[in-house]
PDB file of C-alpha atoms in Angstrom:
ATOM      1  CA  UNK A 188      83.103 122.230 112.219  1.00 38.00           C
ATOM      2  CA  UNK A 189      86.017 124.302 111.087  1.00 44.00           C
ATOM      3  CA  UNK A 190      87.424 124.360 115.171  1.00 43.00           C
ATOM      4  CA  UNK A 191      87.535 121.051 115.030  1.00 54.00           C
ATOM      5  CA  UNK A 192      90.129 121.320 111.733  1.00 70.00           C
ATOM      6  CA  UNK A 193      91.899 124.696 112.757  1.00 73.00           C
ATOM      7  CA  UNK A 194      94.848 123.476 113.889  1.00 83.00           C
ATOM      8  CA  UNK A 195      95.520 121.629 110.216  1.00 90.00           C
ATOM      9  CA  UNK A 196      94.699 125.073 108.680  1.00 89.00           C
ATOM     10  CA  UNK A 197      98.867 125.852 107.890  1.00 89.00           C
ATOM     11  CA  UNK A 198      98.714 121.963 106.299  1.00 91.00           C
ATOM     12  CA  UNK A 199      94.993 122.727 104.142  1.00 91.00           C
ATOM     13  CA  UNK A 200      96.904 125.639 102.634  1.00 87.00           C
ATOM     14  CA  UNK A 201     100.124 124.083 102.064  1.00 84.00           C
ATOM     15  CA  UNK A 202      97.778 120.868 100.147  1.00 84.00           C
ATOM     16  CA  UNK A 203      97.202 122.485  97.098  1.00 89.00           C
ATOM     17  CA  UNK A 204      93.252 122.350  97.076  1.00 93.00           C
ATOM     18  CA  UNK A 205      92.937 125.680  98.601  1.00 94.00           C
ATOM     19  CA  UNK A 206      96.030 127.608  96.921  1.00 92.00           C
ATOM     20  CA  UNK A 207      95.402 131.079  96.036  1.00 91.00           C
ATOM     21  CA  UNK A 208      92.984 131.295  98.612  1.00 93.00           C
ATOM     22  CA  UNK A 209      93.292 134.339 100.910  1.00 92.00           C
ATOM     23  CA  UNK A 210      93.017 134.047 104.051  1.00 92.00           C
ATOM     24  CA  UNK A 211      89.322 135.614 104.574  1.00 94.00           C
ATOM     25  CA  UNK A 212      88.173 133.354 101.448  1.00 94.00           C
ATOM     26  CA  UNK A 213      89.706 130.343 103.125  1.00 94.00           C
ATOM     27  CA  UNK A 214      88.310 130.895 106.426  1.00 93.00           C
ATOM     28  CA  UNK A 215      84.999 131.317 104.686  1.00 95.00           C
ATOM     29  CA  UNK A 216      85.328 128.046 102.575  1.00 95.00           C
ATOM     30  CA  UNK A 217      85.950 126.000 105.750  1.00 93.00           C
ATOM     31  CA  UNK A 218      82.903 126.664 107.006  1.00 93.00           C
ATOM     32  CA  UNK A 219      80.906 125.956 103.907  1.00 95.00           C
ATOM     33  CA  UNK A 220      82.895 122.403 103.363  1.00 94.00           C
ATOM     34  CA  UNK A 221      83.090 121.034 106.344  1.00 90.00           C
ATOM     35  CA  UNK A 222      86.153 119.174 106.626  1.00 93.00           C
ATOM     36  CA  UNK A 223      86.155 116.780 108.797  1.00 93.00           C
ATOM     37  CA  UNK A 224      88.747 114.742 111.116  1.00 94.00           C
ATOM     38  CA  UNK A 225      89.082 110.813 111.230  1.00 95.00           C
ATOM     39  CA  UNK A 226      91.890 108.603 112.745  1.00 96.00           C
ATOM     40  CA  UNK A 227      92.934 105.251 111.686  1.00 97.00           C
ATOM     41  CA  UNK A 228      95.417 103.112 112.919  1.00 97.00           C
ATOM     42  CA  UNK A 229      98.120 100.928 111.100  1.00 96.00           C
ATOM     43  CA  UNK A 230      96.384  98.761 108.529  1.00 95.00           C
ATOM     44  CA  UNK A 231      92.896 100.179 108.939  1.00 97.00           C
ATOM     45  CA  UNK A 232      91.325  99.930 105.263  1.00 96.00           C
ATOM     46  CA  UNK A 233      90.681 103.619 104.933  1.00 96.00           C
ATOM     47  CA  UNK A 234      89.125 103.412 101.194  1.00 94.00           C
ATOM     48  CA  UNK A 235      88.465 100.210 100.184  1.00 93.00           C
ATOM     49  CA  UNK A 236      89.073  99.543  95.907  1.00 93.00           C
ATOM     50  CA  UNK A 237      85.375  99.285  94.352  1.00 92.00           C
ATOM     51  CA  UNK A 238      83.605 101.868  97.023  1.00 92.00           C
ATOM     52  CA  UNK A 239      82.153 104.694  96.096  1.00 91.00           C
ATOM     53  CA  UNK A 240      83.581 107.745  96.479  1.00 86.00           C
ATOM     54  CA  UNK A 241      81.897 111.071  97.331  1.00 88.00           C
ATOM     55  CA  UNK A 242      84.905 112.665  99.099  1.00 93.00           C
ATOM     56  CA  UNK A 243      88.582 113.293  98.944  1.00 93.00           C
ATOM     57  CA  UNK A 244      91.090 112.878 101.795  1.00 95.00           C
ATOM     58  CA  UNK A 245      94.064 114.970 102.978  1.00 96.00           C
ATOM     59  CA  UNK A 246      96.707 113.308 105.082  1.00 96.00           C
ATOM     60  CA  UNK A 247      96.888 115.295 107.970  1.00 95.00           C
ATOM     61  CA  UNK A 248      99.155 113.147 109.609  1.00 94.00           C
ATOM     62  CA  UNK A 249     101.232 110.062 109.002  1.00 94.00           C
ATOM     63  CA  UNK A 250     101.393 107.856 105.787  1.00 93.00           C
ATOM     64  CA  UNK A 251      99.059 106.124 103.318  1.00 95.00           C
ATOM     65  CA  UNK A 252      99.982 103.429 100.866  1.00 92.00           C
ATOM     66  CA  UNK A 253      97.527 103.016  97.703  1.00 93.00           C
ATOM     67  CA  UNK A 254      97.136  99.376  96.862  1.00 92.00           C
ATOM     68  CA  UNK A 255      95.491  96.860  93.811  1.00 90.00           C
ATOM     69  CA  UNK A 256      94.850  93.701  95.108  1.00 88.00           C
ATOM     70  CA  UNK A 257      94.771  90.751  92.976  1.00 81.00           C
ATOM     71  CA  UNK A 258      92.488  87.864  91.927  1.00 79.00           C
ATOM     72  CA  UNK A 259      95.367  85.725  92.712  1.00 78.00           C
ATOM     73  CA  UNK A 260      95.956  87.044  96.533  1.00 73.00           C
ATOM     74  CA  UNK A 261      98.799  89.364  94.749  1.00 79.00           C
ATOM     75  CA  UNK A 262      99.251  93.056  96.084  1.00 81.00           C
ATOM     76  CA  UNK A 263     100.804  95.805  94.194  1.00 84.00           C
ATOM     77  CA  UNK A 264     101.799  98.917  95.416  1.00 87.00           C
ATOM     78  CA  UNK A 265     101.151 102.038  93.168  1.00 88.00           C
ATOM     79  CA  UNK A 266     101.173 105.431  95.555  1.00 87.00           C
ATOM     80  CA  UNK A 267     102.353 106.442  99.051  1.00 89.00           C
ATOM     81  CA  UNK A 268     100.995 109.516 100.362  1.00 92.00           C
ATOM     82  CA  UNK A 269     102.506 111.497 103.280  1.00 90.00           C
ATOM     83  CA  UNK A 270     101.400 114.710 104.826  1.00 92.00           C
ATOM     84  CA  UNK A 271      99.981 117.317 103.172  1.00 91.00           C
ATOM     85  CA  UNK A 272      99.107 114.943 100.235  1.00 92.00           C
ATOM     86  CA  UNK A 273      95.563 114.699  98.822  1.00 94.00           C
ATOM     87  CA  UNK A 274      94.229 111.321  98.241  1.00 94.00           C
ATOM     88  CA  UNK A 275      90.771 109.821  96.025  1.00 92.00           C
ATOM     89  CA  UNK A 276      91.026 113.174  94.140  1.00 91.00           C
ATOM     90  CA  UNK A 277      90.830 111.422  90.760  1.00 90.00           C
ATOM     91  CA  UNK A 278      88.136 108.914  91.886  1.00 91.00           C
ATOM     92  CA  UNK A 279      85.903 111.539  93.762  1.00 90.00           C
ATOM     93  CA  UNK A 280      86.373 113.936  91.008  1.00 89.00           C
ATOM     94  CA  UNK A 281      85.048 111.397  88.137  1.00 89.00           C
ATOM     95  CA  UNK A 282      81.999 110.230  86.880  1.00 88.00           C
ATOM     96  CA  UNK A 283      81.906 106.649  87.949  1.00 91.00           C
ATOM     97  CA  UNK A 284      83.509 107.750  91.407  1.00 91.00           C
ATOM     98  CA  UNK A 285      84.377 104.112  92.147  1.00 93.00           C
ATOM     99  CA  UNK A 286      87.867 103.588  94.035  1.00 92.00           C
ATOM    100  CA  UNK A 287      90.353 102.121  91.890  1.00 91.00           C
ATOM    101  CA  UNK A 288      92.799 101.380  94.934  1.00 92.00           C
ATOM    102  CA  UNK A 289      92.494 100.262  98.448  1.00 94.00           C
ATOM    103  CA  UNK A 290      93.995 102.978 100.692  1.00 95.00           C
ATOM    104  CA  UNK A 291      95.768 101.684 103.352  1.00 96.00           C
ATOM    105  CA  UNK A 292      97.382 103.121 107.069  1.00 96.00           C
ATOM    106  CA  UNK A 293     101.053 102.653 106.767  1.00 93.00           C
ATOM    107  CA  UNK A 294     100.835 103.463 110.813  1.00 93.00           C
ATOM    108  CA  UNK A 295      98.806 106.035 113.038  1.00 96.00           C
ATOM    109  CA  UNK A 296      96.758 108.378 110.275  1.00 96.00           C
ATOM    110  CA  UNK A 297      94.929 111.623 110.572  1.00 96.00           C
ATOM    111  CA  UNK A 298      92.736 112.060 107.547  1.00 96.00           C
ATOM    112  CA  UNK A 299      90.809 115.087 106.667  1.00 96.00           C
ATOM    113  CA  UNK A 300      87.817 114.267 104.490  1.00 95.00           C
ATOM    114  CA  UNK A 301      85.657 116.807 102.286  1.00 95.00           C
ATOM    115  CA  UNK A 302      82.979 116.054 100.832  1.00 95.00           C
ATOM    116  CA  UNK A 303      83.370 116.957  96.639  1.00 94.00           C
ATOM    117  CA  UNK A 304      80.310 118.323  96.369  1.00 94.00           C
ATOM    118  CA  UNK A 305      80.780 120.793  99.285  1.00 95.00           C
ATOM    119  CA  UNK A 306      83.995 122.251  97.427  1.00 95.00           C
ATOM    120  CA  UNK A 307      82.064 122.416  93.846  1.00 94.00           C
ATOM    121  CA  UNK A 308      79.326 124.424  95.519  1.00 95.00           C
ATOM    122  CA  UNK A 309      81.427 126.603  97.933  1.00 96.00           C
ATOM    123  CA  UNK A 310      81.789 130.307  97.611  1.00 95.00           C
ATOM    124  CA  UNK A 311      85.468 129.482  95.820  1.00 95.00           C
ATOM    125  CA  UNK A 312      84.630 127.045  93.584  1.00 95.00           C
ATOM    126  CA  UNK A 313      86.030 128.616  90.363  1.00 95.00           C
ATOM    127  CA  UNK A 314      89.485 128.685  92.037  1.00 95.00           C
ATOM    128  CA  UNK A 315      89.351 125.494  94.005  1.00 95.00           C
ATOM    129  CA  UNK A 316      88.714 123.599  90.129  1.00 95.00           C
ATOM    130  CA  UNK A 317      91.581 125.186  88.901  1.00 95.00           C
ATOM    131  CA  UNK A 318      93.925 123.752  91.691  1.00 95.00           C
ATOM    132  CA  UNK A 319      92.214 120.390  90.725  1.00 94.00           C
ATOM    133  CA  UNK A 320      93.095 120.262  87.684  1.00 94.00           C
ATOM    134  CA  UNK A 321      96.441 121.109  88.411  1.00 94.00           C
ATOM    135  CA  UNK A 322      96.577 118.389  91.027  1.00 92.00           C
ATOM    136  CA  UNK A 323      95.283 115.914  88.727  1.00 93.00           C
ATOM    137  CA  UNK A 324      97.852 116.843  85.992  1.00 93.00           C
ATOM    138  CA  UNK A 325     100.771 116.273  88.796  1.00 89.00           C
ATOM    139  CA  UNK A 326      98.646 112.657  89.338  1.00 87.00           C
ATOM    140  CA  UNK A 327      98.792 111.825  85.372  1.00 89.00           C
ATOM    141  CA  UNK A 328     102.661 112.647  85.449  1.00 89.00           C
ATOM    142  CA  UNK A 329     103.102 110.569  88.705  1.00 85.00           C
ATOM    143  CA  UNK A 330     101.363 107.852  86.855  1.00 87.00           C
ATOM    144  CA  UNK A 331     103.526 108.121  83.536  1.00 91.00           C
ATOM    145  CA  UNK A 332     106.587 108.122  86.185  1.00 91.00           C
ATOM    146  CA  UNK A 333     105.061 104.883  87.165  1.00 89.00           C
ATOM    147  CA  UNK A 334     104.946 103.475  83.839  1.00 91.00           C
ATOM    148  CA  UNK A 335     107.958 104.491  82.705  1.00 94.00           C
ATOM    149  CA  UNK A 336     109.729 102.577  85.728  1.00 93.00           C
ATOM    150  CA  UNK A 337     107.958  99.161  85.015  1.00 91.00           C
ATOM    151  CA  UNK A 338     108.629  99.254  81.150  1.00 93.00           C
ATOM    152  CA  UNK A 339     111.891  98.251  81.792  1.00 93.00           C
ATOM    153  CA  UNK A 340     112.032  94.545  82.392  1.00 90.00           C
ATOM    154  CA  UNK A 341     115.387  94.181  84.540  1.00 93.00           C
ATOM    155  CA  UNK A 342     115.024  94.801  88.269  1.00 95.00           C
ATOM    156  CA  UNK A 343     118.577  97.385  88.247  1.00 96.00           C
ATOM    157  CA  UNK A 344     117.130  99.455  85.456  1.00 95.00           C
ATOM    158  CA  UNK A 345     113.492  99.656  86.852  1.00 96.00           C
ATOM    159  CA  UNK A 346     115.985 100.797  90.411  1.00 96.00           C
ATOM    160  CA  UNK A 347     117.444 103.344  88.651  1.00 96.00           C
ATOM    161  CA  UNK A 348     114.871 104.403  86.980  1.00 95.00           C
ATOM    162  CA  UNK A 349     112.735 105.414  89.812  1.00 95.00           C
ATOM    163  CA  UNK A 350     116.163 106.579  91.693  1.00 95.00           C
ATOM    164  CA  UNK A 351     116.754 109.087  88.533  1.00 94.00           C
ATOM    165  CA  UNK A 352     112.997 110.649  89.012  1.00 93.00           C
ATOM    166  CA  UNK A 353     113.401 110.750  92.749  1.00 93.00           C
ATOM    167  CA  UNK A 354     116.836 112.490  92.621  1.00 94.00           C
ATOM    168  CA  UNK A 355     115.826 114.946  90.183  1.00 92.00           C
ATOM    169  CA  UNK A 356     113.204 116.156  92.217  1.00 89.00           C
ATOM    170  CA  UNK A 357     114.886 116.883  95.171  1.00 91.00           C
ATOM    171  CA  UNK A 358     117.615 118.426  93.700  1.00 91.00           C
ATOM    172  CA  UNK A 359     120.589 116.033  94.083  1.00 90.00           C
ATOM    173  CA  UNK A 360     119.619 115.756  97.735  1.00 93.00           C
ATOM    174  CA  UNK A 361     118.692 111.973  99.765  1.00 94.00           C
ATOM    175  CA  UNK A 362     115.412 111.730  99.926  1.00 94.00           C
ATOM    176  CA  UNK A 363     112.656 109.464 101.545  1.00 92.00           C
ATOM    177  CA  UNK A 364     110.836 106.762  99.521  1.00 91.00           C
ATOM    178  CA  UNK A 365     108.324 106.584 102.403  1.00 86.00           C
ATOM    179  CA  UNK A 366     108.326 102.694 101.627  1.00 89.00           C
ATOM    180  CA  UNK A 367     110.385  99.910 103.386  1.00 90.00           C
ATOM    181  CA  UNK A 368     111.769  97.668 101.103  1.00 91.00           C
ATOM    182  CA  UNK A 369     109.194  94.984 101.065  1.00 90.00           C
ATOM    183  CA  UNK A 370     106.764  97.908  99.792  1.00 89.00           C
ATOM    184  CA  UNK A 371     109.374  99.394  97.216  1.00 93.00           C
ATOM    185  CA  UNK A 372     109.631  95.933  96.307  1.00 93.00           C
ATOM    186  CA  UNK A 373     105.651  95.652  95.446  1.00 88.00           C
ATOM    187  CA  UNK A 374     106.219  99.524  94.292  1.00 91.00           C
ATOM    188  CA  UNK A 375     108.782  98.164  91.341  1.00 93.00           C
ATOM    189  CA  UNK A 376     106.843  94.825  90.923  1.00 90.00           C
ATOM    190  CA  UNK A 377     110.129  92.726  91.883  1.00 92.00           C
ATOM    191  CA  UNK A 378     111.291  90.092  94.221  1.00 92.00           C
ATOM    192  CA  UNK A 379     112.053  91.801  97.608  1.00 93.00           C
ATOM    193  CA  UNK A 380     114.967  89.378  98.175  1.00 96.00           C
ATOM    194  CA  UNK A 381     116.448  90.395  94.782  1.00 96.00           C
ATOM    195  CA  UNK A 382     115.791  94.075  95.668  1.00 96.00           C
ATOM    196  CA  UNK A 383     117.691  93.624  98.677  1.00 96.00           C
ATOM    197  CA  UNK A 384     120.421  92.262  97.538  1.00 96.00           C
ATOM    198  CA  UNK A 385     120.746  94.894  94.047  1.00 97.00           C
ATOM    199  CA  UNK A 386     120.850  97.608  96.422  1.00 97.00           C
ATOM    200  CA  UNK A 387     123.614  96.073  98.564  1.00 96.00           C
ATOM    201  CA  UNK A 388     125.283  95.878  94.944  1.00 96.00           C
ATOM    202  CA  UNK A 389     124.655  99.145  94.470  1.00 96.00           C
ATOM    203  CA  UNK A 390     125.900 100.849  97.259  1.00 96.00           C
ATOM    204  CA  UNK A 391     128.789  98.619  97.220  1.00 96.00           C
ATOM    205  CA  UNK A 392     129.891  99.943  93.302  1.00 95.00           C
ATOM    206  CA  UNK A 393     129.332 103.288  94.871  1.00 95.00           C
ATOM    207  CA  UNK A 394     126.208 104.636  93.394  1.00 95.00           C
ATOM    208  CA  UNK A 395     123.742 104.735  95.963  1.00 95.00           C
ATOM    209  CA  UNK A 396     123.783 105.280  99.295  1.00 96.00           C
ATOM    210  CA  UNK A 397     120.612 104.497 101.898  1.00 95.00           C
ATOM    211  CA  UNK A 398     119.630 103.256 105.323  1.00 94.00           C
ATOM    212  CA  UNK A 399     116.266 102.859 105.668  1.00 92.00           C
ATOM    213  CA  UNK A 400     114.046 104.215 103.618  1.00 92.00           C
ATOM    214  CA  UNK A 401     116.450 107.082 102.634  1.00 95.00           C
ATOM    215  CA  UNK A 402     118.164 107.086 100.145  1.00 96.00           C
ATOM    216  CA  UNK A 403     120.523 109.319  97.724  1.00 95.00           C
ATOM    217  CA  UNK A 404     121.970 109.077  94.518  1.00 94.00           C
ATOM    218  CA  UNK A 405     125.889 108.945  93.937  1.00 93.00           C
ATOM    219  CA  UNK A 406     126.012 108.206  90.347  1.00 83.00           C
ATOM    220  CA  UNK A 407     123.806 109.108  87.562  1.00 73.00           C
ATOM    221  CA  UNK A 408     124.990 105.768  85.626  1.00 65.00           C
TER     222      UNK A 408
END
C-alpha cells in the first residue's frame, strides 16, 4: 500500500503525525498503517457530522471546509483545512468517535486516510501519541481563536479580531484565509453583504488591504 502513497511521503512528514520519525522508522510505519488515497470532487461530503469515525484524514491536496449544519437549514463555518493539514483527529481520537462537523470539498481533494487504530498499534506508537497530543493542543487553541472572534458582537471588531490572529502568525506578512467571502462570512457568523461592504471600509481608511482571499494587515487599530 505504501507505493500507492509514496509520492505524498515529503507532505506525511511535513503533517505533523509522523514528526520525529526517521526516515527508516517512517518507511516502516507506512507499511504497518496503511494509508490510503481517496479523491473527491468539489462538494463531495467527505465526513458527514454524526458518522462514526475510525480514521483521520490528511489533505494531500486541495482544500476542506469543516461545517455545522443547522436545524433551521443554517450553515456555519468553523475550520478550513489546506494541504498538509490533518483532519477528524479529535473525533477519531475520542471515545464517542462521532463527527461533530460535516467535512466538505472546497474543489478537487486528495485525502489520505489512516485508520487510528493502525497508528496506536504501529511499531511508533509512543512517538506518533505524542505528536497527537500536540496536534490536538494546536486544535484547542484554534478553537479558543474561534471563540474569542465571535465574543465580540460587532461585525468590525469580530474582522479585526480574526485579522490580528492571522497577522500575527505570519509575521506581518498577507496571508490567505483560504475562504471566499461568502465562507468568511459563515466563518465570523455575519451578513456577507455587510462583510463586503466593512472590508471595502476598511481598505478604504487604509488598514487592510486584500483581493481575493488574501489579505494583509496595514494597521493594528
Amino acid at each position: 500500500m505504501h507505493s500507492s502513497v509514496g509520492k505524498f511521503d515529503a507532505l506525511l512528514k511535513r503533517s505533523g503525525l509522523f514528526r520525529g520519525l526517521s526516515e527508516p522508522a517512517f518507511e516502516k510505519v507506512m507499511q504497518e498503517v496503511h494509508p490510503a488515497v481517496q479523491t473527491y470532487r468539489k462538494n463531495d461530503i467527505i465526513v458527514e457530522e454524526g458518522q462514526k469515525e475510525v480514521a483521520l484524514g490528511i489533505v494531500a491536496g486541495g482544500r476542506i471546509r469543516g461545517v455545522k449544519f443547522h436545524r433551521d437549514g443554517d450553515s456555519h463555518l468553523m475550520m478550513v483545512y489546506e494541504e498538509g493539514d490533518v483532519f477528524s483527529l479529535s473525533s477519531a481520537s475520542s471515545r464517542t468517535r462521532i463527527a461533530p462537523l460535516s467535512m466538505i470539498a472546497m474543489g478537487d481533494v486528495t485525502v489520505i486516510s489512516i485508520h487510528i487504530s493502525d497508528l496506536m498499534n504501529c511499531t511508533a506508537n509512543w512517538r506518533i501519541a505524542r505528536n497527537i497530543i500536540a496536534m490536538l493542543a494546536d486544535e484547542s487553541i484554534k478553537s479558543m481563536y474561534k471563540i474569542d472572534i465571535l465574543s465580540h458582537t460587532g461585525l468590525r471588531s469580530r474582522i479585526m479580531t480574526y485579522l490580528r490572529i492571522m497577522d500575527a502568525k505570519h509575521e506581518g506578512k498577507a496571508f490567505h484565509t483560504g475562504m471566499n467571502q461568502e465562507q468568511f462570512a459563515q466563518y465570523l457568523s455575519v451578513n456577507r453583504s455587510a462583510l463586503s461592504n466593512q472590508l471595502n471600509i476598511m481598505r478604504r481608511e487604509g488598514i487592510i488591504d486584500f483581493r481575493g482571499d488574501l489579505y494583509q494587515l496595514l494597521k493594528k487599530e
